[in-house]
């Protein structure tokens, strides 16, 4: 399953966040897709990758891959903004369907690939409009995303 689903989904999420060389990116959720998103972000040229997850062992693994990590929770937005610079980060890949879009800087990019467990995903539309955020939601078509990952 890792090679047929997780890697293409991670690549898809990072591609849709438009990660480019020099970016600071955040990966929310450090399960299999999130960890592969950390790797994908670095392959795409991210200078820094910050991972958020409540589980210490997942954060430890992300750090082994080169990411800086924070425990996700109530005050994570201010911690990440402080670490990345007051304006926020360039790109966010949400691999779990969380609501942490406030960490992106003005005109930053957000890619939501995690399936939210709630039928209503709260979204701060006014914040996104004021910041001119580029937000993309979607589910990966593994068949279309597989080839670029393994070519």
XYZ file of N, CA and C in Angstrom:
453
model
N 0.813 -1.195 0.000
C 0.000 0.000 0.000
C 0.860 1.264 0.000
N 2.021 1.231 0.649
C 2.865 2.421 0.719
C 3.223 2.911 -0.672
N 3.674 2.015 -1.530
C 4.128 2.432 -2.852
C 2.984 2.748 -3.797
N 1.824 2.149 -3.576
C 0.742 2.364 -4.527
C -0.218 3.466 -4.131
N -0.192 3.893 -2.883
C -1.124 4.918 -2.449
C -0.434 6.085 -1.746
N 0.362 5.803 -0.737
C 0.908 6.868 0.105
C 1.862 7.795 -0.635
N 2.797 7.244 -1.376
C 3.769 8.093 -2.078
C 3.100 8.984 -3.128
N 2.241 8.450 -4.005
C 1.589 9.341 -4.958
C 0.716 10.408 -4.293
N 0.050 10.057 -3.196
C -0.790 11.025 -2.504
C 0.058 12.140 -1.893
N 1.188 11.772 -1.309
C 2.097 12.771 -0.739
C 2.619 13.705 -1.829
N 3.052 13.145 -2.933
C 3.566 13.941 -4.054
C 2.486 14.876 -4.582
N 1.285 14.346 -4.743
C 0.127 15.112 -5.207
C -0.129 16.306 -4.281
N -0.112 16.048 -2.969
C -0.364 17.122 -2.013
C 0.676 18.222 -2.078
N 1.934 17.843 -2.181
C 3.008 18.842 -2.259
C 2.978 19.586 -3.587
N 2.678 18.872 -4.649
C 2.580 19.517 -5.959
C 1.452 20.541 -5.968
N 0.328 20.187 -5.350
C -0.815 21.107 -5.306
C -0.592 22.275 -4.339
N 0.397 22.146 -3.463
C 0.772 23.271 -2.597
C 1.817 24.152 -3.278
N 2.206 23.780 -4.497
C 3.179 24.527 -5.297
C 4.492 24.749 -4.553
N 4.992 23.728 -3.891
C 6.262 23.855 -3.181
C 7.377 24.049 -4.190
N 8.174 25.088 -3.973
C 9.278 25.424 -4.873
C 10.559 25.573 -4.055
N 11.716 25.543 -4.731
C 12.983 25.682 -4.011
C 13.000 26.927 -3.120
N 13.472 26.715 -1.890
C 13.591 27.798 -0.927
C 12.398 27.961 0.001
N 11.283 27.292 -0.289
C 10.086 27.421 0.535
C 10.269 26.867 1.939
N 9.460 27.378 2.827
C 9.237 26.751 4.126
C 7.851 26.144 4.060
N 7.779 24.847 4.265
C 6.500 24.152 4.187
C 6.142 23.499 5.503
N 4.856 23.332 5.721
C 4.348 22.636 6.894
C 3.553 21.432 6.428
N 3.807 20.305 7.067
C 3.027 19.101 6.826
C 2.226 18.851 8.098
N 0.913 18.822 7.971
C 0.041 18.568 9.115
C -0.358 17.102 9.075
N 0.044 16.369 10.091
C -0.226 14.941 10.160
C 0.966 14.165 9.647
N 1.606 13.410 10.512
C 2.846 12.723 10.150
C 2.681 11.207 10.153
N 1.539 10.757 9.666
C 1.348 9.334 9.408
C 2.092 8.982 8.131
N 1.790 7.852 7.510
C 2.517 7.445 6.295
C 2.479 8.491 5.173
N 1.316 9.060 4.886
C 1.232 10.075 3.826
C 1.975 11.337 4.246
N 1.837 11.738 5.491
C 2.527 12.931 5.969
C 4.031 12.792 5.937
N 4.548 11.632 6.360
C 6.001 11.418 6.320
C 6.523 11.431 4.891
N 5.760 10.846 3.979
C 6.179 10.896 2.574
C 6.017 12.298 2.000
N 5.115 13.086 2.570
C 4.989 14.490 2.169
C 6.212 15.281 2.612
N 6.746 14.963 3.785
C 7.991 15.597 4.237
C 9.078 15.329 3.201
N 9.226 14.086 2.799
C 10.247 13.729 1.816
C 9.978 14.409 0.474
N 8.718 14.424 0.049
C 8.368 15.053 -1.234
C 8.690 16.542 -1.215
N 8.389 17.212 -0.108
C 8.669 18.649 -0.007
C 10.160 18.915 -0.155
N 10.990 18.097 0.486
C 12.438 18.268 0.340
C 12.886 17.993 -1.089
N 12.331 16.971 -1.715
C 12.687 16.667 -3.112
C 12.320 17.837 -4.022
N 11.217 18.517 -3.728
C 10.775 19.650 -4.533
C 11.578 20.915 -4.238
N 12.466 20.856 -3.245
C 13.357 21.981 -2.986
C 13.075 22.791 -1.746
N 12.129 22.372 -0.925
C 11.848 23.134 0.296
C 13.121 23.269 1.128
N 13.375 24.469 1.607
C 14.541 24.705 2.456
C 14.277 24.224 3.879
N 13.040 24.369 4.302
C 12.628 23.936 5.641
C 11.285 23.247 5.545
N 11.138 22.185 6.339
C 9.855 21.515 6.457
C 9.552 21.377 7.951
N 8.370 21.804 8.312
C 7.912 21.719 9.695
C 6.761 20.727 9.735
N 6.839 19.764 10.629
C 5.801 18.758 10.760
C 5.002 18.941 12.037
N 3.697 18.732 11.943
C 2.809 18.841 13.107
C 2.094 17.522 13.320
N 2.157 17.008 14.533
C 1.453 15.773 14.859
C 1.388 15.639 16.381
N 0.306 15.045 16.913
C 0.218 14.860 18.362
C 1.034 13.674 18.888
N 1.495 12.801 18.002
C 2.162 11.565 18.426
C 3.683 11.726 18.336
N 4.349 11.557 19.485
C 5.795 11.791 19.581
C 6.603 10.915 18.636
N 6.255 9.655 18.481
C 7.036 8.768 17.606
C 6.966 9.211 16.148
N 5.852 9.753 15.737
C 5.731 10.277 14.365
C 6.595 11.527 14.203
N 6.578 12.388 15.211
C 7.422 13.584 15.144
C 8.894 13.186 15.113
N 9.264 12.174 15.898
C 10.654 11.695 15.901
C 11.066 11.218 14.514
N 10.210 10.470 13.851
C 10.529 9.957 12.512
C 10.667 11.115 11.515
N 9.794 12.107 11.612
C 9.893 13.270 10.725
C 11.192 14.024 10.946
N 11.627 14.102 12.189
C 12.907 14.760 12.482
C 14.064 13.974 11.880
N 13.979 12.649 11.878
C 15.010 11.829 11.236
C 15.073 12.105 9.736
N 13.952 12.541 9.165
C 13.908 12.865 7.736
C 14.327 14.310 7.458
N 14.618 15.069 8.517
C 15.094 16.438 8.343
C 14.104 17.525 8.704
N 12.908 17.161 9.120
C 11.890 18.155 9.460
C 12.084 18.665 10.882
N 11.630 19.879 11.102
C 11.464 20.413 12.449
C 10.033 20.055 12.833
N 9.778 19.754 14.091
C 8.421 19.333 14.439
C 7.874 20.066 15.655
N 6.553 20.073 15.716
C 5.806 20.607 16.848
C 4.659 19.663 17.140
N 4.292 19.595 18.401
C 3.113 18.833 18.773
C 1.904 19.651 18.367
N 1.029 19.062 17.564
C -0.168 19.796 17.165
C -1.061 19.977 18.385
N -1.763 21.084 18.396
C -2.617 21.389 19.539
C -3.098 22.823 19.487
N -3.519 23.308 20.618
C -4.184 24.602 20.698
C -3.353 25.778 20.206
N -2.097 25.864 20.597
C -1.312 27.059 20.301
C -0.270 26.820 19.208
N -0.497 25.846 18.363
C 0.522 25.493 17.377
C 0.721 26.601 16.333
N -0.330 27.311 15.988
C -0.196 28.362 14.972
C 0.830 29.402 15.368
N 0.772 29.882 16.586
C 1.724 30.909 17.010
C 3.134 30.332 17.117
N 3.271 29.079 17.545
C 4.596 28.450 17.622
C 5.230 28.325 16.244
N 4.443 27.899 15.268
C 4.967 27.736 13.905
C 5.301 29.092 13.304
N 4.433 30.072 13.473
C 4.717 31.416 12.942
C 5.989 31.972 13.557
N 6.184 31.745 14.844
C 7.392 32.220 15.511
C 8.631 31.531 14.944
N 8.542 30.233 14.709
C 9.677 29.478 14.171
C 9.966 29.857 12.724
N 8.923 30.105 11.951
C 9.077 30.352 10.517
C 9.206 31.824 10.172
N 8.965 32.689 11.115
C 8.928 34.119 10.817
C 7.503 34.590 10.995
N 7.347 35.757 11.469
C 6.035 36.275 11.839
C 4.972 36.155 10.749
N 5.347 36.269 9.500
C 4.325 36.272 8.453
C 3.745 34.892 8.185
N 4.438 33.834 8.568
C 3.924 32.481 8.345
C 4.771 31.710 7.348
N 4.244 30.598 6.900
C 4.983 29.702 6.009
C 4.486 29.857 4.574
N 5.288 29.350 3.633
C 4.938 29.471 2.220
C 3.836 28.505 1.795
N 3.917 27.266 2.299
C 3.000 26.234 1.828
C 2.624 25.295 2.971
N 1.382 24.830 2.950
C 0.880 23.879 3.940
C 0.287 22.697 3.205
N 0.662 21.494 3.617
C 0.021 20.278 3.127
C -0.689 19.667 4.327
N -2.000 19.624 4.259
C -2.817 19.075 5.331
C -3.149 17.630 4.984
N -2.453 16.700 5.644
C -2.625 15.280 5.346
C -3.652 14.603 6.256
N -4.321 15.371 7.108
C -5.290 14.765 8.024
C -6.657 15.437 8.038
N -6.842 16.515 7.320
C -8.122 17.218 7.347
C -8.272 18.080 8.589
N -7.198 18.753 8.983
C -7.206 19.616 10.171
C -7.587 21.037 9.766
N -7.582 21.931 10.725
C -7.913 23.331 10.457
C -6.783 24.205 10.986
N -5.680 24.216 10.280
C -4.514 24.990 10.708
C -4.058 25.961 9.619
N -4.979 26.483 8.836
C -4.586 27.307 7.699
C -4.029 28.666 8.103
N -4.179 29.060 9.343
C -3.696 30.371 9.766
C -2.182 30.466 9.821
N -1.490 29.377 9.597
C -0.032 29.406 9.653
C 0.595 29.799 8.317
N -0.210 29.913 7.283
C 0.330 30.268 5.973
C 0.467 31.787 5.873
N 1.517 32.224 5.191
C 1.757 33.662 5.064
C 0.842 34.265 3.995
N 0.804 35.580 3.873
C 0.007 36.189 2.819
C 0.399 35.623 1.449
N -0.592 35.293 0.673
C -0.452 34.678 -0.653
C 0.200 33.290 -0.584
N 0.107 32.654 0.591
C 0.626 31.302 0.761
C -0.306 30.275 0.135
N 0.175 29.041 0.072
C -0.568 27.972 -0.589
C -0.920 26.859 0.388
N -2.141 26.353 0.261
C -2.640 25.308 1.152
C -3.185 24.174 0.287
N -2.739 22.962 0.568
C -3.220 21.782 -0.137
C -3.804 20.824 0.893
N -5.106 20.591 0.821
C -5.778 19.696 1.761
C -6.026 18.366 1.059
N -5.282 17.345 1.479
C -5.447 16.011 0.892
C -5.973 15.019 1.917
N -5.957 15.410 3.191
C -6.470 14.535 4.245
C -7.981 14.515 4.217
N -8.550 13.370 4.461
C -10.002 13.236 4.480
C -10.496 13.620 5.867
N -11.258 14.698 5.930
C -11.782 15.169 7.201
C -12.875 14.227 7.671
N -12.878 13.920 8.948
C -13.865 12.993 9.497
C -15.208 13.662 9.781
N -15.268 14.958 9.677
C -16.506 15.685 9.904
C -17.112 16.062 8.553
N -18.420 16.092 8.478
C -19.053 16.487 7.213
C -18.848 17.966 6.924
N -18.643 18.739 7.973
C -18.382 20.159 7.816
C -16.969 20.447 8.301
N -16.128 20.877 7.407
C -14.773 21.250 7.800
C -14.756 22.756 8.014
N -14.579 23.188 9.258
C -14.560 24.637 9.478
C -13.412 25.276 8.711
N -13.697 26.379 8.072
C -12.673 27.033 7.263
C -12.779 28.541 7.461
N -11.702 29.202 7.833
C -11.733 30.652 8.064
C -11.677 31.420 6.739
N -12.811 31.489 6.067
C -12.867 32.103 4.740
C -12.388 33.554 4.749
N -12.801 34.345 5.729
C -12.382 35.751 5.773
C -10.866 35.855 5.896
N -10.269 35.010 6.718
C -8.817 34.998 6.866
C -8.154 34.664 5.531
N -8.652 33.636 4.862
C -8.078 33.220 3.578
C -8.203 34.338 2.541
N -9.320 35.054 2.552
C -9.498 36.145 1.594
C -8.535 37.291 1.871
N -8.432 37.694 3.114
C -7.547 38.811 3.473
C -6.097 38.455 3.155
N -5.705 37.228 3.417
C -4.331 36.784 3.164
C -4.100 36.388 1.708
N -5.156 36.372 0.901
C -5.067 35.957 -0.504
C -4.463 34.565 -0.640
N -4.889 33.672 0.247
C -4.380 32.302 0.232
C -4.909 31.536 -0.973
N -4.082 30.657 -1.490
C -4.478 29.759 -2.563
C -4.757 28.405 -1.917
N -6.018 27.976 -1.926
C -6.426 26.757 -1.244
C -6.918 25.744 -2.265
N -6.384 24.534 -2.157
C -6.811 23.453 -3.047
C -7.155 22.230 -2.210
N -8.340 21.714 -2.409
C -8.785 20.475 -1.768
C -8.852 19.413 -2.849
N -8.561 18.188 -2.498
C -8.709 17.135 -3.489
C -8.267 15.786 -2.974
N -8.672 14.772 -3.699
C -8.234 13.419 -3.430
C -7.362 12.980 -4.596
N -6.296 12.304 -4.287
C -5.324 11.908 -5.288
C -5.862 10.808 -6.188
N -5.697 10.984 -7.481
C -5.897 9.891 -8.418
C -4.557 9.171 -8.518
N -4.459 8.049 -7.838
C -3.194 7.327 -7.795
C -2.718 6.977 -9.203
N -3.640 6.611 -10.068
C -3.258 6.242 -11.432
C -2.581 7.400 -12.160
N -3.044 8.619 -11.940
C -2.450 9.776 -12.608
C -1.179 10.260 -11.925
N -1.059 10.031 -10.626
C 0.087 10.539 -9.873
C 1.204 9.532 -9.698
N 0.964 8.277 -10.001
C 1.941 7.216 -9.760
C 3.208 7.402 -10.595
N 3.072 7.622 -11.873
C 4.213 7.672 -12.787
C 5.259 8.732 -12.409
N 4.862 9.982 -12.090
C 5.895 10.960 -11.731
C 6.697 10.578 -10.495
N 6.115 9.792 -9.609
C 6.807 9.393 -8.378
C 7.879 8.361 -8.632
N 7.717 7.540 -9.644
C 8.595 6.394 -9.822
C 9.332 6.386 -11.157
N 9.219 7.485 -11.881
C 9.887 7.552 -13.187
C 11.382 7.737 -13.029
